C-alpha cells in the first residue's frame, strides 16, 4: 500500500501544535499544484512568513516517491536576510524543525506519525539513509566553517545576502572550496529572500548570470538546474507578475485580523536642526515618563554611530526620580559570540520583548537601541517605539516590531524627523535613505492634517498612509561573460579582477567589508594562526572604517589565501574579503561591537574549549602573568631537554595561571573552569605556536591546502577508500538526478581520485614507520605532527597528490583510446584533478626535482608516470573551458561537488572530527 503523504496542515499541526494561517495552507496547496513558487509573497510583517521554510520542506518530502529526474522541488532551501545578526533568529526555528523530524517527541500519537512520515520521505532523498532527515547550516560572518555536506541531502541554509551572493559568484566569503559552495548556491536551490527590498540587485544578478552562462547540457532537469529566487516582502513591487497575498479567508481568521488591526499610534516630531541622537533620546524619555509601568522600548537609529549616541544618553537615568531601566545596544557590527548574549537578553521569555512571551512582568524598563539590524526577521513585540526618519519600507518594517501581535492597547510610536547635513545647496540627503524621508514626512503630515495626531499606522492602514516606496536602489554593474569567466577560475584568481560586492549592493553603496578577529597570540609572518578562526569570533568591519582606524599602523596581520597562514601587509593594502588578525589589546571593539574609539581589552573568544598559547606576550595580554623563564624551560629553549624539568615548568605555568586575576570580560567561574580543563603537557606543531590544550577540545576545521583531509582517527588503505568514495559518488549522483552515464563516470572518478597518493614520498608522509602492508589513503597521526612528517618524508610543501592522480588517469586513457567520448574523457580527468578544489584551471606547480615515478593499477591496467610536481598540465585550462561551456559553470561545479563531498563523507565515517592530540 502506498504511503500517505501528510497534508501541509497536518504537518504544521504536528510541528507547531496549531493550524496554519489560511494563507500558509493556501500557498502550500498552490506550490504543490503548480510545482513552482510565486515570484513574490507580499504578506504583511507579523503573519509568519518563516512558515515558507516549512512549506518548502514539506513540498520536498511530498516528491520523495518520484524518480529523481522527475523531481521539481529543490533539495536545498536558502533563507537569505540582509542583516547578519538575524540569521540565528530564523535558524532556531529551522533547527527546531530539524530536531522534531529527526526524533519526534509528542504526547500526540498523530503528530508523531505525521513527523515520522515526512522524515522518512526526506531520508529517502539522501544517499545516506542513516543521516538525519534535514540538515541546517548557518553562515554568519566572513569566516564560514560549515557548508552543506551532501548535494543529495535535504538542507536548509541560513545566511546574509553577501554570504549567498559571494558563493553564487564563486567568491564565497570564508569559503575553503569555492566551487563546491557555488554549486550548492547555484543549483537545485530555492532562495527565499526575506524582505527582498533590502536586496534589490540579487534578482537582476541571477537573471544576468543565466543569460551570460547558458549550458549546452544542463546537469539537472527543469528549474533544479539553477536556483529559484522568491521574494518575501511586506513592501513589495506593485507590478510583480506572480505575487501571492492575503485574501478573504485570511480576513475571516481572528488572529490575522487582530494583527492587521493592531493599533500603532504614531506621533511625528520635527526638529529643524541639532543632534539626532539627542532628539531620539529625548523622545524615548517622553515615552518612558508616560508609561504606566515598566515596559519595553525599541529605538531605531539609521547608523551605528547614531545608535551609540542614543545608547549613551539612555543607559543611565539622569535623576533618581526617573524609573529604573536597562538599556541594550544591538547593531550589525557585533561578533556572533557577543550578539548571542545581547539577543538572549532581548528575547528573554520572562523580561525581554520576544513576541508571544508568556511573562510580561518586569521590575524595570527595557530599552533596546538598534539599527536596521532588527527591522527584518526579528520576532519582537515592543510596547513603545521611537524611530529616526527613514524610508517607506524601513518604517513599515520598524513598526512591524511594535504591538506586533495586537495585544497592547497603550502602544505608541514617535517618528523623529531631523534633517542631516546638506549634501548640496538645495537638498538634504540621509545616509541609507537618500531623499525619501522628505516624502515620508510630507505623507505623515498630510495624514495628520486629515485624521489628527497620533496617526494609526496599523498593518492594514500603513500602505494607504505612506503610499508606494520611492527609494532608488541605484544601479549595479552588468554581469558579462568575461567577468564571470574570471570568477569561475577559483584556483588562480587574476590580479585586479572585478569585485563581487557592487553586484550585490549596487555601485553607489558598495559594501566592502573585512573579516576581523582579535587574539591573544598574533603569529609572525609565515606562521599559522592557532586556533583556526571560526565565524563566531569574526566580525565583518566596513573597509573604510578599518582603514581609518589602522591608518597610523606600520603593518597589520592578515591571513593568506590558505585561510590560516599569517602574512604582513600595509593598512592601505587591505582588500575586501581579507581576514585580519588584531591583538586583543588593540581595542576597536567593546561589549556591544565595533567601536573605533574603544581602547580596552577585547576578549579572545577562540580559547575556550581549545587551550592557551605558550607565548609570553600572549599570556601577558590574556591575564597579565609573566612566566618567561618557565616558558623557556617548558619549551626546551634553555637547552635543557630533561623531561622532569620541562614537566615541572609546565606545572609552574599552570599554577601561575590559577593564581592570576580573572581577565577582563571573563567570569571568575568560567576562567577557573577553563584553567582547570588544561592538560599539563605541551603540544608543539611546526609553524604554529606551542600550547597547552584542553581536555575534550573543540575540533578544528581541516584544510585541504595542507592535505589535512588525509588525516583521520584511523589509518585507511588506499584501495578500499577509493572504492567507497566511488560507490558513494555514484549513489549521490543518482539520488540527485544526474543522468546515468554521468553518474557512472562520477563513480569512476571517485574510485580514482586518490591514486596519486601511491607516490612513495606521500606514503612515507602517511606512514613514517613503514608499518603498512598496503598503500594508505589516511594517516592516524595527530594534526600538530603533520607538517613535521611532511618535511621528513621528502614530499614538497604545497605539492598536490591529485595532480599525480590525474596524470595516472591520463596515462590510462592513452592506453584506452576507445573509452568514452571526448567530453567524458575530459570530465574524468577534471573531476580527479579538482577533488581538492584545484585545477580551475591549473594546479600550481611546486619545486620538486624528483626523478622518481608513481604507478597504479587502473581498471586492471598498470600505469606509471613521472612524479615531478613541477610539471604543469597545460591542457587543463582548455579542458576546463570546454567543460564549462558544456555543463555551465554551476553544473560543472555540481559534478565536482559530488565527488568532493563523497570523499568527505566516506572519510568522516571512520574519521570523527580530528582533534589536536
PDB file of C-alpha atoms in Angstrom, residues 90 112 289 330 344 346 423 659-660 683 758 903:
ATOM      1  CA  UNK A  90      15.251  32.023  11.811  1.00  0.00           C
ATOM      2  CA  UNK A 112       4.477  11.621  15.847  1.00  0.00           C
ATOM      3  CA  UNK A 289       7.872  59.146  31.661  1.00  0.00           C
ATOM      4  CA  UNK A 330      22.427  45.955  19.077  1.00  0.00           C
ATOM      5  CA  UNK A 344      19.396  36.317  24.675  1.00  0.00           C
ATOM      6  CA  UNK A 346      16.295  40.892  24.232  1.00  0.00           C
ATOM      7  CA  UNK A 423      24.936  67.348   0.753  1.00  0.00           C
ATOM      8  CA  UNK A 659      46.709  32.467  40.706  1.00  0.00           C
ATOM      9  CA  UNK A 660      46.275  35.155  38.048  1.00  0.00           C
ATOM     10  CA  UNK A 683      51.667  20.409  22.282  1.00  0.00           C
ATOM     11  CA  UNK A 758      50.727   5.873  -4.195  1.00  0.00           C
ATOM     12  CA  UNK A 903      35.218  11.857  -0.348  1.00  0.00           C
TER      13      UNK A 903
END
